[in-house]
mmCIF file of C-alpha atoms in Angstrom:
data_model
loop_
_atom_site.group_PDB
_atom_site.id
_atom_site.type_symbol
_atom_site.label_atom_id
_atom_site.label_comp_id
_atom_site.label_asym_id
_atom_site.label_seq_id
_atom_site.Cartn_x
_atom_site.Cartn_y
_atom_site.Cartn_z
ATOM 1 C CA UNK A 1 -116.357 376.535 -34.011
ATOM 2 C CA UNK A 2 -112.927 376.741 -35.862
ATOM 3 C CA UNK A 3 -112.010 373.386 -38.102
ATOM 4 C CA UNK A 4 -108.986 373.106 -35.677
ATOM 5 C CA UNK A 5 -111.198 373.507 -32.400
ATOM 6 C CA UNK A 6 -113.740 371.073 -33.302
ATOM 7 C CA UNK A 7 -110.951 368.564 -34.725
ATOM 8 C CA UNK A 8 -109.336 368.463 -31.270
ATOM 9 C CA UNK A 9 -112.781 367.860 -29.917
ATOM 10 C CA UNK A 10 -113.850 365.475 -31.217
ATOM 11 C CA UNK A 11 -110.242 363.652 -30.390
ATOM 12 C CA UNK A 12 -110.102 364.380 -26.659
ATOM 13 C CA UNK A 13 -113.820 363.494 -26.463
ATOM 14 C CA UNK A 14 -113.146 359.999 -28.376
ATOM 15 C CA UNK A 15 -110.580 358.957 -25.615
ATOM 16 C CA UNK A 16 -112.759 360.840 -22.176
ATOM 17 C CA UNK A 17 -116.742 360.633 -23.372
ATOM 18 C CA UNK A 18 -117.084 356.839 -22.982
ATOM 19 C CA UNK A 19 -116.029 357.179 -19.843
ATOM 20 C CA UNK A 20 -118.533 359.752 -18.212
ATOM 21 C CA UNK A 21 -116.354 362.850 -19.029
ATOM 22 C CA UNK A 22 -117.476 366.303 -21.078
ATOM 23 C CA UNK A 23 -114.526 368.519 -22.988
ATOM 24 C CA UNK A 24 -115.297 371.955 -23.661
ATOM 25 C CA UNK A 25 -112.979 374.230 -25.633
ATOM 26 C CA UNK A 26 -111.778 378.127 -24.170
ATOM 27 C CA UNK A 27 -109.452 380.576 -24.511
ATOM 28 C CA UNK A 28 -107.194 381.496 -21.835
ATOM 29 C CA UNK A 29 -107.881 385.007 -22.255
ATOM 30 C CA UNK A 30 -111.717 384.260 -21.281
ATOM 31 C CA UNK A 31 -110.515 383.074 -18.121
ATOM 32 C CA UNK A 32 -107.593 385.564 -17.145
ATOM 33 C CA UNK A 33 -110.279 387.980 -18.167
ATOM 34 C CA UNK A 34 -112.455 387.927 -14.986
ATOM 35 C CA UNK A 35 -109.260 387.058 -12.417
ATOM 36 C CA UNK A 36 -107.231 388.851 -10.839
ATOM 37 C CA UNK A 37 -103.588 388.749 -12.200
ATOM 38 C CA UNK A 38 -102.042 386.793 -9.186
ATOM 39 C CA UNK A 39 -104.367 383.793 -10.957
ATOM 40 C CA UNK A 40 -103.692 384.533 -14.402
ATOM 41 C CA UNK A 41 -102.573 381.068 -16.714
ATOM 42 C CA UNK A 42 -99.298 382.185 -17.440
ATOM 43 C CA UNK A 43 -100.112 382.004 -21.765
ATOM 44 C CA UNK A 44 -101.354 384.383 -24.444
ATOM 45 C CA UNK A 45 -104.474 385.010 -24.468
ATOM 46 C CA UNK A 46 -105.676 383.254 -27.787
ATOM 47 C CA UNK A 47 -104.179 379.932 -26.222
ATOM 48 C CA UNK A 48 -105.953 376.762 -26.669
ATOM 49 C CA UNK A 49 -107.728 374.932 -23.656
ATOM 50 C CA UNK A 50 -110.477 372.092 -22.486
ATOM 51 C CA UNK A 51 -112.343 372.261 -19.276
ATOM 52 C CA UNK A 52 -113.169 368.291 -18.363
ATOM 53 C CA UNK A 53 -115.735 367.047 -16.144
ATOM 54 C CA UNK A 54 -116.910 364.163 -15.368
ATOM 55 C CA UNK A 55 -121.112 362.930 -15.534
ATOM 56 C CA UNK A 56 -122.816 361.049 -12.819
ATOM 57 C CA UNK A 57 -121.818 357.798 -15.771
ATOM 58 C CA UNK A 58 -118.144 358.250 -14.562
ATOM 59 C CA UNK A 59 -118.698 356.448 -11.264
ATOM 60 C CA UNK A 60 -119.452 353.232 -13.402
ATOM 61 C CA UNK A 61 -117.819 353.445 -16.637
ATOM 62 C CA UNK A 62 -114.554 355.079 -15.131
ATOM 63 C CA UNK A 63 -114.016 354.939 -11.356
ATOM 64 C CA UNK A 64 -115.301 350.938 -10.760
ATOM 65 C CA UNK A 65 -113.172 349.815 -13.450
ATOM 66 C CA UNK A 66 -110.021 351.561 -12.395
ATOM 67 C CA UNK A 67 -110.410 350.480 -8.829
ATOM 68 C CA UNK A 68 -110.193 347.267 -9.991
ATOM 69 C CA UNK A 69 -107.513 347.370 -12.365
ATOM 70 C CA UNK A 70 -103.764 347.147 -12.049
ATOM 71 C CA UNK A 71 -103.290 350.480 -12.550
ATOM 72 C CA UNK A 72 -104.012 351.599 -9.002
ATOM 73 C CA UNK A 73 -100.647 350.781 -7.537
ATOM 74 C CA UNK A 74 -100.588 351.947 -4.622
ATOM 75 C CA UNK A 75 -103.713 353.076 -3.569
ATOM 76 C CA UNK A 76 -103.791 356.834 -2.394
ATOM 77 C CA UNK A 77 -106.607 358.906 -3.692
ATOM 78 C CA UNK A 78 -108.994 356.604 -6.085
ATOM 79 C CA UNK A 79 -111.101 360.002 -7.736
ATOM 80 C CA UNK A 80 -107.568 361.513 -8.334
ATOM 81 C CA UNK A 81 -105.576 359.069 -10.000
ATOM 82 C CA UNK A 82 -108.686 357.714 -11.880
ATOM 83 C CA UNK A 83 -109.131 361.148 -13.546
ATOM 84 C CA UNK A 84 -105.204 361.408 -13.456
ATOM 85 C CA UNK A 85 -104.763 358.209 -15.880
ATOM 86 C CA UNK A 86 -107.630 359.494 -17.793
ATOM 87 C CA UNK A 87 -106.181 362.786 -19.083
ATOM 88 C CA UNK A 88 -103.066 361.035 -19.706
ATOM 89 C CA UNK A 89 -104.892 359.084 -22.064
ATOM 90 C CA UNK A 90 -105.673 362.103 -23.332
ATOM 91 C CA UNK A 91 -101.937 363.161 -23.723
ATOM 92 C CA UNK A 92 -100.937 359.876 -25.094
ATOM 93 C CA UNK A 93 -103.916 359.968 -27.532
ATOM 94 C CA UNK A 94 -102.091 363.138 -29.713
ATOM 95 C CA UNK A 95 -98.517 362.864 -28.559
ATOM 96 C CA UNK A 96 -97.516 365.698 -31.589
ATOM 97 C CA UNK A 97 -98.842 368.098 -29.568
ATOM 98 C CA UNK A 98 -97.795 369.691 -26.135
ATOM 99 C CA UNK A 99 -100.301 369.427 -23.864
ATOM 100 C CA UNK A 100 -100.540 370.617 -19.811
ATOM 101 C CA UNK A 101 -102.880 369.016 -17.679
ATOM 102 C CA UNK A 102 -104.106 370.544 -14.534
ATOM 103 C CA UNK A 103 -105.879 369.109 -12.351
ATOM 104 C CA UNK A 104 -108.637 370.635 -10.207
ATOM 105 C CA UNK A 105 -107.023 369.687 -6.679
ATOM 106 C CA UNK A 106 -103.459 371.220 -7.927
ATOM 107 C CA UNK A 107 -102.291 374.159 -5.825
ATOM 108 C CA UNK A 108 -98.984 376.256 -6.092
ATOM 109 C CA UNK A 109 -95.959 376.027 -3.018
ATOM 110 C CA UNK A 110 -98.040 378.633 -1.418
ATOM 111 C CA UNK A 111 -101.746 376.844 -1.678
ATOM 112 C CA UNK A 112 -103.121 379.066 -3.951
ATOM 113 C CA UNK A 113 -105.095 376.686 -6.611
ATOM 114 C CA UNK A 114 -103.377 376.029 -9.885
ATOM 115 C CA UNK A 115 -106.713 376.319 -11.902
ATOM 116 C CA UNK A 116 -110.029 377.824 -10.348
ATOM 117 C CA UNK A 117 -112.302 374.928 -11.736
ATOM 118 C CA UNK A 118 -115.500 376.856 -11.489
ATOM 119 C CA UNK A 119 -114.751 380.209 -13.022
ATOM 120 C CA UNK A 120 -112.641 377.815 -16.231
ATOM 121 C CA UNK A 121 -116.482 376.417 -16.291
ATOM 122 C CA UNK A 122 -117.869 379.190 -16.714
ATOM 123 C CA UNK A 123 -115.905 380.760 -19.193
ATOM 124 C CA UNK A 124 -115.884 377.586 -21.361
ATOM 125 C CA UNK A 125 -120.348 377.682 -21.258
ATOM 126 C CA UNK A 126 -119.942 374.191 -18.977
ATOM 127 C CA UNK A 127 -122.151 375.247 -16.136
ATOM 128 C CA UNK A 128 -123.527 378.693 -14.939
ATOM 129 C CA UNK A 129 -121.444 379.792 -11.706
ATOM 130 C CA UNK A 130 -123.875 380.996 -9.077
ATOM 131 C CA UNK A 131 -122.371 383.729 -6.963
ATOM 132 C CA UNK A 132 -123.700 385.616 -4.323
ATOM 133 C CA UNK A 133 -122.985 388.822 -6.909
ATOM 134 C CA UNK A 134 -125.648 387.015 -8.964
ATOM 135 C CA UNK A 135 -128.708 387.969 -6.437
ATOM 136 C CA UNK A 136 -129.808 391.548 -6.436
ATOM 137 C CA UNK A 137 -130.445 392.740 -2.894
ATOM 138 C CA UNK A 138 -128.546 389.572 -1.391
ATOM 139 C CA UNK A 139 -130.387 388.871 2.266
ATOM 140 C CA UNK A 140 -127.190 387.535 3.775
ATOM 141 C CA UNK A 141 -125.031 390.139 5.449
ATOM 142 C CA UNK A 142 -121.776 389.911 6.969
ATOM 143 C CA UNK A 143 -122.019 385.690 5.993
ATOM 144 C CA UNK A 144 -119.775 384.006 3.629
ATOM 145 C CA UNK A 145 -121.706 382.429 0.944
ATOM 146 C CA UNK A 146 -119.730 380.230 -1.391
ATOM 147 C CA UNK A 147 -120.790 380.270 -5.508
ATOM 148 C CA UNK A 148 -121.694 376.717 -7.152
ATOM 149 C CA UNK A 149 -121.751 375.378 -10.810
ATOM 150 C CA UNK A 150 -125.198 374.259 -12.063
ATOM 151 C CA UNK A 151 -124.970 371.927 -15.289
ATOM 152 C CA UNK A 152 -127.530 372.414 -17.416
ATOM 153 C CA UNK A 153 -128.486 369.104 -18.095
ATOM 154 C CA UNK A 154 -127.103 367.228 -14.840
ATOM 155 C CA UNK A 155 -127.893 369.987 -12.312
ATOM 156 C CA UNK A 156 -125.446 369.943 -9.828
ATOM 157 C CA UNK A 157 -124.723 366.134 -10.095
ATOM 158 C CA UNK A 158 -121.429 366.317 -12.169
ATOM 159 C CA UNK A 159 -117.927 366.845 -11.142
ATOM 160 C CA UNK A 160 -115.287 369.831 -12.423
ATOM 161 C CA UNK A 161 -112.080 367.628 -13.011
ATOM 162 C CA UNK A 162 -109.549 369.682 -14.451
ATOM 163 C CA UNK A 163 -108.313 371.598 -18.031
ATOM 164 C CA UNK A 164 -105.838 370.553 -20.258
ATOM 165 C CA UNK A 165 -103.927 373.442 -21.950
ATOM 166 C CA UNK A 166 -102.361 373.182 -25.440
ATOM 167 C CA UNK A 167 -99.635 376.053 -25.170
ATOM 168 C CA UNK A 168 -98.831 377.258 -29.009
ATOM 169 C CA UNK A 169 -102.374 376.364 -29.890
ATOM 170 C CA UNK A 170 -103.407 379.642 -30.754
ATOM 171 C CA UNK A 171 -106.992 380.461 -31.706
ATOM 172 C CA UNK A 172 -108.252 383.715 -31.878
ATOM 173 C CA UNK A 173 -111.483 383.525 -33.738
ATOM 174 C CA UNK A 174 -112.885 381.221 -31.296
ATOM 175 C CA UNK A 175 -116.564 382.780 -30.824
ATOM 176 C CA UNK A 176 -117.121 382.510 -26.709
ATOM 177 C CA UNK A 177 -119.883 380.267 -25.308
ATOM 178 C CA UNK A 178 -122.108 381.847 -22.569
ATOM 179 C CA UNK A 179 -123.298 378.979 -19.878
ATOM 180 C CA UNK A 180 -126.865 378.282 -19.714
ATOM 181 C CA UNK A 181 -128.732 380.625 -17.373
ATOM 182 C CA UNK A 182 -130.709 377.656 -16.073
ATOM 183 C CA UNK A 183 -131.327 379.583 -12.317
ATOM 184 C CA UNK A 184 -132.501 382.511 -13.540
ATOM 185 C CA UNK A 185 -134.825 383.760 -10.630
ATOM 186 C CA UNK A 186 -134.268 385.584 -7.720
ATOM 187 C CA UNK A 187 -136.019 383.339 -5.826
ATOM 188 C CA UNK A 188 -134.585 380.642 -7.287
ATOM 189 C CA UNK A 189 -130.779 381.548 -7.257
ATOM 190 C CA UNK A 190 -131.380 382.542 -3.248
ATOM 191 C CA UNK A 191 -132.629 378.978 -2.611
ATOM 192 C CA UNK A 192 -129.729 377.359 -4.635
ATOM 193 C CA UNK A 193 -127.082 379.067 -2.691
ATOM 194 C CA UNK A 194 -128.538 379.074 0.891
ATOM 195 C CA UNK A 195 -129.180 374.877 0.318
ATOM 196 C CA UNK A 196 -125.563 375.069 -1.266
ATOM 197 C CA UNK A 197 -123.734 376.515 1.455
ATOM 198 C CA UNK A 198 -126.549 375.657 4.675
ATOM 199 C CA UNK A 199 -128.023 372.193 3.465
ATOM 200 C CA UNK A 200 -125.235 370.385 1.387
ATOM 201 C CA UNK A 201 -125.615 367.185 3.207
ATOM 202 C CA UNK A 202 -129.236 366.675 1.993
ATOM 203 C CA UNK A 203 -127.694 366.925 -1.793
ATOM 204 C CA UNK A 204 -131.209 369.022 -2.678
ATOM 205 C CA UNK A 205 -129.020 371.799 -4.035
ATOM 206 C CA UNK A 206 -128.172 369.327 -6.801
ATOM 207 C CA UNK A 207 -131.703 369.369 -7.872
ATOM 208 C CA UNK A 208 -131.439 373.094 -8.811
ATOM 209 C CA UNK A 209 -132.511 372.096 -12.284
ATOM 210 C CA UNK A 210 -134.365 368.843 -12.939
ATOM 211 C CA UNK A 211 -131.464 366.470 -13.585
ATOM 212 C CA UNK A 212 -130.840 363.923 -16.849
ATOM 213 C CA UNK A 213 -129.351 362.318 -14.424
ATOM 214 C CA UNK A 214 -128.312 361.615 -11.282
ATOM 215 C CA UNK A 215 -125.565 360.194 -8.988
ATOM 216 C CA UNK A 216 -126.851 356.802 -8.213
ATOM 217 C CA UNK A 217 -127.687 355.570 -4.948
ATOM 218 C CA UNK A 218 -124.139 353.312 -5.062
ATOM 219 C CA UNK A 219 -122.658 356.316 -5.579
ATOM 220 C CA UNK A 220 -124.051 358.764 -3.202
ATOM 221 C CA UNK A 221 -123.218 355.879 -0.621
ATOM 222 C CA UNK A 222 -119.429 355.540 -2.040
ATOM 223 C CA UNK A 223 -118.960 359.741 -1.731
ATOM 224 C CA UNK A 224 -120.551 359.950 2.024
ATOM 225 C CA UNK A 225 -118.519 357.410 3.049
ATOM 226 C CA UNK A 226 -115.392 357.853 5.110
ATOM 227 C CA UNK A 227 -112.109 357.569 2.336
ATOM 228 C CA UNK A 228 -110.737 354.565 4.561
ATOM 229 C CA UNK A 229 -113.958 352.790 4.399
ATOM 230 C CA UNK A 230 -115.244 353.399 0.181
ATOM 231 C CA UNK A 231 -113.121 349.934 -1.068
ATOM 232 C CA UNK A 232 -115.314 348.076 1.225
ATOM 233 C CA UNK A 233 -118.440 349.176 0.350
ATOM 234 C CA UNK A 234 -117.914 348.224 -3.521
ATOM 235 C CA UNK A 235 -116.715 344.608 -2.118
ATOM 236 C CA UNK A 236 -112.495 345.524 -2.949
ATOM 237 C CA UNK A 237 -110.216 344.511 -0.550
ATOM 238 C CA UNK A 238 -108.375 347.608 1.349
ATOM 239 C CA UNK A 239 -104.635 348.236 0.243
ATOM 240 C CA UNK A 240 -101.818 346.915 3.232
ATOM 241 C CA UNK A 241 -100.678 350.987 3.789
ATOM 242 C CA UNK A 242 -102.441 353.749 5.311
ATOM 243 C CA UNK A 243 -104.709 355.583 2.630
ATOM 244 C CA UNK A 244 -103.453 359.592 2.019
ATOM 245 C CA UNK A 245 -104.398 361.923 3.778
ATOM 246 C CA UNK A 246 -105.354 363.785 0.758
ATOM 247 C CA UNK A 247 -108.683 362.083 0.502
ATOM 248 C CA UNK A 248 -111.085 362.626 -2.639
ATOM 249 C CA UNK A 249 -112.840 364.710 -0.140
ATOM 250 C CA UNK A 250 -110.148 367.918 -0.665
ATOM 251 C CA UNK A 251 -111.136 367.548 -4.249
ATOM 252 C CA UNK A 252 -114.536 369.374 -3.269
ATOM 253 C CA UNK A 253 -113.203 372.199 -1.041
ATOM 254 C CA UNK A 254 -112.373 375.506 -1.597
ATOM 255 C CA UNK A 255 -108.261 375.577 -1.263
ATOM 256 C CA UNK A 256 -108.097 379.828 -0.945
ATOM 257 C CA UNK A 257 -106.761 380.828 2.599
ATOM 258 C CA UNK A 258 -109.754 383.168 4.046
ATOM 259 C CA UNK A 259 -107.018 385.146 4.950
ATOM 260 C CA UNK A 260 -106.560 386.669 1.152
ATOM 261 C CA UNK A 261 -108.152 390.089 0.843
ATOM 262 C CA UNK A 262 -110.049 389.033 -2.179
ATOM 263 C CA UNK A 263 -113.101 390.384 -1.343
ATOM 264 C CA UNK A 264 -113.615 392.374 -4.653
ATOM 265 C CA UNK A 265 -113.467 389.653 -6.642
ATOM 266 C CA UNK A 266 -114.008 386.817 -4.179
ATOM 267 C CA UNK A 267 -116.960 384.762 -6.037
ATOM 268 C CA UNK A 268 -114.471 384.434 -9.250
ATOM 269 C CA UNK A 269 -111.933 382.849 -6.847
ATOM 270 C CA UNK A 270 -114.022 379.687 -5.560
ATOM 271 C CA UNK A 271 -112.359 376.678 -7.524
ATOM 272 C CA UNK A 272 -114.742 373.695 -6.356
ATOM 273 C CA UNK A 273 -118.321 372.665 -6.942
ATOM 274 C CA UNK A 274 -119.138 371.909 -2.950
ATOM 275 C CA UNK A 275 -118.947 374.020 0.077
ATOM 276 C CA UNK A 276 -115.451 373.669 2.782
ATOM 277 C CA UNK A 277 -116.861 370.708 4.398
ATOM 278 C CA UNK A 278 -118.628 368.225 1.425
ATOM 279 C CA UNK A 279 -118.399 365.060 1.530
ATOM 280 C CA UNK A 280 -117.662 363.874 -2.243
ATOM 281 C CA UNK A 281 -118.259 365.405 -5.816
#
């Protein structure tokens, strides 16, 4: 890794690692590279950027305290504006340098997603993204079977939460990272998707790989239960307004109208880690 790379590393992972988060380092090219243009970050290709997720250690070291801090003024969307006053940490942390942060959830005027979180995870060697491309002699059909991001060390118990871009950060040499291949069966990857897109309730599809860790039983209650009822259930009081309708819940769904004719490069285009309808990270 370049001097500068691994400098700014080790700086964004200072402020985000205690906190449950990973950083790992791309080039925009990497990612326009596999997209179709209308998705393209709008930067030269050498450009800087981090892909940030968080662990299943964010719920407690991040999320809990925030929730019960004074920053969350008014209460709208706890998952968002706890990762959204982490990354500005980030920003305040090296204030010489210009630094865009895009969250996961953010779309353009006309819905299309602002980053797609699980191809930028790819690219950056974060997780392996699953696609139905990814299994020879696929045995679904005319179905719609949604890709999903398998960590190698957490399984699919982690959380894609955004990428920060550094525009005039240019670093060509930067040798790419391939993900881990941890699914690398037939069997195996057919199983992961079908209990992906058929049996996400159950979580099992998070069990892909055997897990360092896992969401813990707090926090698999907090992310199954409805938005207006999660304060509750960690003993905070609710806030006196209505919550958002923009629950943590959209943070998890795939935000690309199925009417785009995408279809040739539709498993690059997914930008979540759950299927439509999943409940929490």
């Amino acid at each position: 890794m370049e001097p500068q790379v691994a400098e700014l590393k080790q700086k964004i992972e200072d402020t985000l690692c205690p906190f449950g988060f990973e950083v790992y380092p791309f080039q925009v090219a990497w990612y326009n590279a596999v997209l179709p243009s209308a998705f393209h970050l709008p930067l030269p290709g050498p450009t800087l950027a981090f892909l940030v997720l968080s662990t299943p250690a964010m719920f407690d070291r991040a999320l809990k305290p925030f929730l019960q801090s004074a920053h969350l003024q008014p209460l709208t969307d706890p998952v968002d504006q706890c990762v959204a006053y982490h990354l500005g940490r980030v920003r305040k942390s090296l204030p010489e340098l210009q630094i865009e942060v895009i969250a996961d959830y953010e779309v353009h005027p006309n819905r299309r997603p602002k980053i797609l979180a699980q191809t930028a995870a790819h690219v950056a060697g974060a997780a392996y993204y699953y696609q139905r491309q990814d299994v020879e002699a696929d045995p679904w059909g005319t179905q719609h079977i949604s890709g999903v991001c398998i960590h190698p060390r957490f399984g699919g118990w982690f959380a894609i939460r955004g990428v920060l871009l550094l525009p005039g950060i240019e670093v060509p040499d930067l040798p790419p990272t391939k993900p881990l291949d941890c699914v690398p069966t037939r069997t195996d990857r057919i199983a992961l998707l079908e209990s992906f897109n058929f049996h996400w309730r159950d979580w099992a599809y998070r069990d892909a790989v055997t897990p360092q860790e896992r969401y813990s039983e707090e926090q698999k209650a907090y992310f199954s239960t409805p938005p207006a009822q999660r304060l509750a259930l960690l003993g905070l009081a609710q806030p006196s307004e209505e919550p958002s309708s923009a629950s943590p819940e959209l943070l998890f769904t795939t935000l690309i109208p199925k009417s785009q004719n995408l279809s040739r490069t539709r498993g690059w285009l997914s930008p979540r880690v759950s299927p439509p309808a999943s409940p929490g990270p």
